[in-house]
């Protein structure tokens, strides 16, 4: 698999990888063709799993390389990671405040962002789309880092990150298509909107890869930025949504499993 990616430029590598993550989202969204209702315990476990994947990826694939690269560039090893991490959270917080969206299981009166008359279904899609912005960017930055020959950054590590994010995209696709079906949309429209939520990943990945290639000094900041954005999504959205159904033990177990799988992928492949 790694040899396949190495024949392309980092931007194309990012596009291929995020096409895969988009495809897994679509696969999850296709679950709506099998059932209108998704078992709440299963959903909470999968959301916890997604949170665990993102937490592990934030450290093993993003923050740890950011620290290592900062030191190799002669910078204080803690400053770029700290600055980038906080900026990632601030930017996602700003988007969260501005972009109209609605979290799963909440009434439309609880919609966040600027006030709008958009339909509930659109607001639900935008909530998942917000999850996918930092994921695509993280993959692009990882491939860009490997492409410019940064020590410690490898194509194998970027592939591991893409695999991990792809795994956690499956429940995200299901988490949007199933509620849309319950809202009264047809199976086809529920699937369409579910997979559409991940379309931002290839765009974000190619931008991230191109930015890193053209501005190498920004790389440790960019890696930490992606990590901060992902942790913001986990704490702000995934964990609260996983605990809405009162299945905290299942959600926690899912998070532990997800973290372990992502850690193993990164260490084994990276």
mmCIF file of N, CA, C and O in Angstrom, residues 122-179:
data_model
loop_
_atom_site.group_PDB
_atom_site.id
_atom_site.type_symbol
_atom_site.label_atom_id
_atom_site.label_comp_id
_atom_site.label_asym_id
_atom_site.label_seq_id
_atom_site.Cartn_x
_atom_site.Cartn_y
_atom_site.Cartn_z
ATOM 1 N N UNK A 122 -30.579 20.012 7.079
ATOM 2 C CA UNK A 122 -29.363 20.692 6.648
ATOM 3 C C UNK A 122 -28.468 20.985 7.844
ATOM 4 O O UNK A 122 -27.241 20.831 7.786
ATOM 5 N N UNK A 123 -29.064 21.381 8.949
ATOM 6 C CA UNK A 123 -28.288 21.687 10.152
ATOM 7 C C UNK A 123 -27.602 20.435 10.698
ATOM 8 O O UNK A 123 -26.479 20.499 11.201
ATOM 9 N N UNK A 124 -28.268 19.287 10.605
ATOM 10 C CA UNK A 124 -27.666 18.036 11.048
ATOM 11 C C UNK A 124 -26.453 17.677 10.182
ATOM 12 O O UNK A 124 -25.416 17.232 10.689
ATOM 13 N N UNK A 125 -26.579 17.872 8.878
ATOM 14 C CA UNK A 125 -25.469 17.582 7.961
ATOM 15 C C UNK A 125 -24.278 18.488 8.264
ATOM 16 O O UNK A 125 -23.121 18.038 8.296
ATOM 17 N N UNK A 126 -24.542 19.757 8.519
ATOM 18 C CA UNK A 126 -23.461 20.702 8.779
ATOM 19 C C UNK A 126 -22.715 20.361 10.059
ATOM 20 O O UNK A 126 -21.510 20.633 10.174
ATOM 21 N N UNK A 127 -23.396 19.769 11.034
ATOM 22 C CA UNK A 127 -22.727 19.382 12.283
ATOM 23 C C UNK A 127 -21.656 18.334 12.009
ATOM 24 O O UNK A 127 -20.538 18.404 12.547
ATOM 25 N N UNK A 128 -21.958 17.342 11.172
ATOM 26 C CA UNK A 128 -20.972 16.309 10.839
ATOM 27 C C UNK A 128 -19.899 16.870 9.912
ATOM 28 O O UNK A 128 -18.721 16.517 10.010
ATOM 29 N N UNK A 129 -20.296 17.766 9.008
ATOM 30 C CA UNK A 129 -19.322 18.395 8.113
ATOM 31 C C UNK A 129 -18.248 19.107 8.916
ATOM 32 O O UNK A 129 -17.060 19.080 8.567
ATOM 33 N N UNK A 130 -18.649 19.735 10.020
ATOM 34 C CA UNK A 130 -17.700 20.418 10.889
ATOM 35 C C UNK A 130 -16.660 19.451 11.439
ATOM 36 O O UNK A 130 -15.486 19.792 11.584
ATOM 37 N N UNK A 131 -17.065 18.200 11.729
ATOM 38 C CA UNK A 131 -16.122 17.182 12.196
ATOM 39 C C UNK A 131 -15.034 16.924 11.160
ATOM 40 O O UNK A 131 -13.884 16.653 11.506
ATOM 41 N N UNK A 132 -15.415 16.962 9.900
ATOM 42 C CA UNK A 132 -14.537 16.472 8.846
ATOM 43 C C UNK A 132 -13.503 17.488 8.373
ATOM 44 O O UNK A 132 -12.546 17.113 7.688
ATOM 45 N N UNK A 133 -13.679 18.744 8.717
ATOM 46 C CA UNK A 133 -12.721 19.770 8.290
ATOM 47 C C UNK A 133 -11.319 19.477 8.812
ATOM 48 O O UNK A 133 -10.361 19.395 8.029
ATOM 49 N N UNK A 134 -11.129 19.313 10.131
ATOM 50 C CA UNK A 134 -9.761 19.048 10.614
ATOM 51 C C UNK A 134 -9.224 17.687 10.216
ATOM 52 O O UNK A 134 -8.003 17.508 10.113
ATOM 53 N N UNK A 135 -10.110 16.719 9.978
ATOM 54 C CA UNK A 135 -9.640 15.392 9.591
ATOM 55 C C UNK A 135 -8.955 15.424 8.229
ATOM 56 O O UNK A 135 -7.869 14.866 8.052
ATOM 57 N N UNK A 136 -9.584 16.064 7.264
ATOM 58 C CA UNK A 136 -8.976 16.178 5.946
ATOM 59 C C UNK A 136 -7.678 16.958 5.992
ATOM 60 O O UNK A 136 -6.669 16.573 5.369
ATOM 61 N N UNK A 137 -7.693 18.050 6.741
ATOM 62 C CA UNK A 137 -6.496 18.875 6.860
ATOM 63 C C UNK A 137 -5.345 18.092 7.483
ATOM 64 O O UNK A 137 -4.186 18.203 7.052
ATOM 65 N N UNK A 138 -5.637 17.282 8.504
ATOM 66 C CA UNK A 138 -4.598 16.494 9.170
ATOM 67 C C UNK A 138 -3.940 15.525 8.194
ATOM 68 O O UNK A 138 -2.709 15.369 8.188
ATOM 69 N N UNK A 139 -4.737 14.868 7.372
ATOM 70 C CA UNK A 139 -4.188 13.921 6.396
ATOM 71 C C UNK A 139 -3.297 14.646 5.392
ATOM 72 O O UNK A 139 -2.194 14.190 5.059
ATOM 73 N N UNK A 140 -3.747 15.791 4.900
ATOM 74 C CA UNK A 140 -2.957 16.551 3.943
ATOM 75 C C UNK A 140 -1.630 17.018 4.519
ATOM 76 O O UNK A 140 -0.584 16.925 3.863
ATOM 77 N N UNK A 141 -1.662 17.502 5.753
ATOM 78 C CA UNK A 141 -0.432 17.959 6.402
ATOM 79 C C UNK A 141 0.535 16.800 6.593
ATOM 80 O O UNK A 141 1.754 16.945 6.402
ATOM 81 N N UNK A 142 0.013 15.627 6.953
ATOM 82 C CA UNK A 142 0.871 14.455 7.163
ATOM 83 C C UNK A 142 1.566 14.035 5.869
ATOM 84 O O UNK A 142 2.777 13.745 5.857
ATOM 85 N N UNK A 143 0.836 13.999 4.763
ATOM 86 C CA UNK A 143 1.453 13.640 3.487
ATOM 87 C C UNK A 143 2.408 14.736 3.017
ATOM 88 O O UNK A 143 3.464 14.450 2.441
ATOM 89 N N UNK A 144 2.057 15.992 3.263
ATOM 90 C CA UNK A 144 2.944 17.090 2.889
ATOM 91 C C UNK A 144 4.255 17.031 3.644
ATOM 92 O O UNK A 144 5.330 17.272 3.072
ATOM 93 N N UNK A 145 4.190 16.700 4.939
ATOM 94 C CA UNK A 145 5.405 16.587 5.751
ATOM 95 C C UNK A 145 6.321 15.497 5.224
ATOM 96 O O UNK A 145 7.544 15.669 5.143
ATOM 97 N N UNK A 146 5.726 14.361 4.853
ATOM 98 C CA UNK A 146 6.531 13.275 4.296
ATOM 99 C C UNK A 146 7.123 13.675 2.947
ATOM 100 O O UNK A 146 8.263 13.331 2.625
ATOM 101 N N UNK A 147 6.365 14.442 2.177
ATOM 102 C CA UNK A 147 6.808 14.829 0.842
ATOM 103 C C UNK A 147 7.999 15.757 0.838
ATOM 104 O O UNK A 147 8.820 15.714 -0.092
ATOM 105 N N UNK A 148 8.143 16.609 1.851
ATOM 106 C CA UNK A 148 9.269 17.542 1.891
ATOM 107 C C UNK A 148 10.448 16.970 2.673
ATOM 108 O O UNK A 148 11.452 17.649 2.901
ATOM 109 N N UNK A 149 10.341 15.705 3.091
ATOM 110 C CA UNK A 149 11.470 15.038 3.722
ATOM 111 C C UNK A 149 11.750 15.434 5.147
ATOM 112 O O UNK A 149 12.907 15.386 5.590
ATOM 113 N N UNK A 150 10.723 15.816 5.885
ATOM 114 C CA UNK A 150 10.907 16.174 7.288
ATOM 115 C C UNK A 150 11.261 14.919 8.085
ATOM 116 O O UNK A 150 10.580 13.893 7.970
ATOM 117 N N UNK A 151 12.319 14.949 8.904
ATOM 118 C CA UNK A 151 12.671 13.767 9.719
ATOM 119 C C UNK A 151 11.508 13.332 10.607
ATOM 120 O O UNK A 151 10.860 14.157 11.250
ATOM 121 N N UNK A 152 11.252 12.044 10.613
ATOM 122 C CA UNK A 152 10.170 11.507 11.438
ATOM 123 C C UNK A 152 8.830 11.476 10.729
ATOM 124 O O UNK A 152 7.897 10.835 11.209
ATOM 125 N N UNK A 153 8.702 12.158 9.588
ATOM 126 C CA UNK A 153 7.449 12.151 8.829
ATOM 127 C C UNK A 153 7.586 11.187 7.662
ATOM 128 O O UNK A 153 8.501 11.317 6.849
ATOM 129 N N UNK A 154 6.704 10.218 7.583
ATOM 130 C CA UNK A 154 6.793 9.199 6.538
ATOM 131 C C UNK A 154 5.449 9.025 5.848
ATOM 132 O O UNK A 154 4.398 9.342 6.414
ATOM 133 N N UNK A 155 5.512 8.515 4.628
ATOM 134 C CA UNK A 155 4.285 8.193 3.898
ATOM 135 C C UNK A 155 3.509 7.117 4.645
ATOM 136 O O UNK A 155 2.273 7.162 4.717
ATOM 137 N N UNK A 156 4.230 6.160 5.234
ATOM 138 C CA UNK A 156 3.565 5.099 5.984
ATOM 139 C C UNK A 156 2.775 5.673 7.160
ATOM 140 O O UNK A 156 1.659 5.234 7.444
ATOM 141 N N UNK A 157 3.354 6.658 7.843
ATOM 142 C CA UNK A 157 2.650 7.289 8.953
ATOM 143 C C UNK A 157 1.411 8.021 8.482
ATOM 144 O O UNK A 157 0.367 7.995 9.156
ATOM 145 N N UNK A 158 1.503 8.685 7.336
ATOM 146 C CA UNK A 158 0.341 9.394 6.791
ATOM 147 C C UNK A 158 -0.747 8.406 6.373
ATOM 148 O O UNK A 158 -1.939 8.671 6.565
ATOM 149 N N UNK A 159 -0.326 7.278 5.810
ATOM 150 C CA UNK A 159 -1.289 6.238 5.433
ATOM 151 C C UNK A 159 -1.982 5.696 6.678
ATOM 152 O O UNK A 159 -3.211 5.467 6.678
ATOM 153 N N UNK A 160 -1.231 5.502 7.762
ATOM 154 C CA UNK A 160 -1.822 5.022 9.016
ATOM 155 C C UNK A 160 -2.865 6.004 9.534
ATOM 156 O O UNK A 160 -3.934 5.608 10.004
ATOM 157 N N UNK A 161 -2.545 7.293 9.438
ATOM 158 C CA UNK A 161 -3.505 8.317 9.865
ATOM 159 C C UNK A 161 -4.778 8.244 9.028
ATOM 160 O O UNK A 161 -5.890 8.316 9.564
ATOM 161 N N UNK A 162 -4.614 8.101 7.713
ATOM 162 C CA UNK A 162 -5.782 8.016 6.828
ATOM 163 C C UNK A 162 -6.621 6.776 7.137
ATOM 164 O O UNK A 162 -7.863 6.839 7.127
ATOM 165 N N UNK A 163 -5.969 5.660 7.418
ATOM 166 C CA UNK A 163 -6.700 4.440 7.769
ATOM 167 C C UNK A 163 -7.494 4.642 9.059
ATOM 168 O O UNK A 163 -8.655 4.235 9.153
ATOM 169 N N UNK A 164 -6.868 5.257 10.052
ATOM 170 C CA UNK A 164 -7.553 5.487 11.322
ATOM 171 C C UNK A 164 -8.750 6.401 11.165
ATOM 172 O O UNK A 164 -9.837 6.123 11.685
ATOM 173 N N UNK A 165 -8.561 7.492 10.433
ATOM 174 C CA UNK A 165 -9.673 8.423 10.220
ATOM 175 C C UNK A 165 -10.760 7.765 9.386
ATOM 176 O O UNK A 165 -11.955 7.987 9.614
ATOM 177 N N UNK A 166 -10.359 6.930 8.427
ATOM 178 C CA UNK A 166 -11.355 6.199 7.651
ATOM 179 C C UNK A 166 -12.209 5.303 8.528
ATOM 180 O O UNK A 166 -13.437 5.254 8.385
ATOM 181 N N UNK A 167 -11.586 4.617 9.482
ATOM 182 C CA UNK A 167 -12.330 3.745 10.393
ATOM 183 C C UNK A 167 -13.373 4.522 11.194
ATOM 184 O O UNK A 167 -14.503 4.068 11.364
ATOM 185 N N UNK A 168 -12.988 5.699 11.675
ATOM 186 C CA UNK A 168 -13.940 6.434 12.496
ATOM 187 C C UNK A 168 -14.958 7.217 11.661
ATOM 188 O O UNK A 168 -15.937 7.722 12.190
ATOM 189 N N UNK A 169 -14.738 7.279 10.343
ATOM 190 C CA UNK A 169 -15.724 7.931 9.482
ATOM 191 C C UNK A 169 -16.962 7.064 9.259
ATOM 192 O O UNK A 169 -18.028 7.571 8.905
ATOM 193 N N UNK A 170 -16.806 5.748 9.454
ATOM 194 C CA UNK A 170 -17.964 4.875 9.257
ATOM 195 C C UNK A 170 -19.119 5.238 10.191
ATOM 196 O O UNK A 170 -20.250 5.458 9.735
ATOM 197 N N UNK A 171 -18.876 5.334 11.508
ATOM 198 C CA UNK A 171 -19.995 5.724 12.376
ATOM 199 C C UNK A 171 -20.477 7.140 12.122
ATOM 200 O O UNK A 171 -21.660 7.443 12.342
ATOM 201 N N UNK A 172 -19.600 8.022 11.652
ATOM 202 C CA UNK A 172 -20.041 9.384 11.359
ATOM 203 C C UNK A 172 -21.040 9.398 10.210
ATOM 204 O O UNK A 172 -22.030 10.143 10.226
ATOM 205 N N UNK A 173 -20.772 8.583 9.176
ATOM 206 C CA UNK A 173 -21.720 8.509 8.066
ATOM 207 C C UNK A 173 -23.067 7.994 8.516
ATOM 208 O O UNK A 173 -24.123 8.514 8.132
ATOM 209 N N UNK A 174 -23.038 6.982 9.368
ATOM 210 C CA UNK A 174 -24.273 6.411 9.900
ATOM 211 C C UNK A 174 -24.971 7.386 10.836
ATOM 212 O O UNK A 174 -26.202 7.457 10.870
ATOM 213 N N UNK A 175 -24.169 8.165 11.579
ATOM 214 C CA UNK A 175 -24.731 9.094 12.549
ATOM 215 C C UNK A 175 -25.498 10.233 11.893
ATOM 216 O O UNK A 175 -26.314 10.878 12.558
ATOM 217 N N UNK A 176 -25.249 10.476 10.617
ATOM 218 C CA UNK A 176 -26.002 11.537 9.944
ATOM 219 C C UNK A 176 -27.134 10.976 9.097
ATOM 220 O O UNK A 176 -28.231 11.526 9.066
ATOM 221 N N UNK A 177 -26.933 9.842 8.425
ATOM 222 C CA UNK A 177 -27.974 9.327 7.540
ATOM 223 C C UNK A 177 -29.174 8.783 8.320
ATOM 224 O O UNK A 177 -30.323 8.977 7.915
ATOM 225 N N UNK A 178 -28.917 8.112 9.453
ATOM 226 C CA UNK A 178 -30.014 7.531 10.232
ATOM 227 C C UNK A 178 -30.949 8.603 10.799
ATOM 228 O O UNK A 178 -32.178 8.491 10.662
ATOM 229 N N UNK A 179 -30.431 9.676 11.439
ATOM 230 C CA UNK A 179 -31.337 10.726 11.912
ATOM 231 C C UNK A 179 -32.105 11.403 10.783
ATOM 232 O O UNK A 179 -33.272 11.782 10.957
#
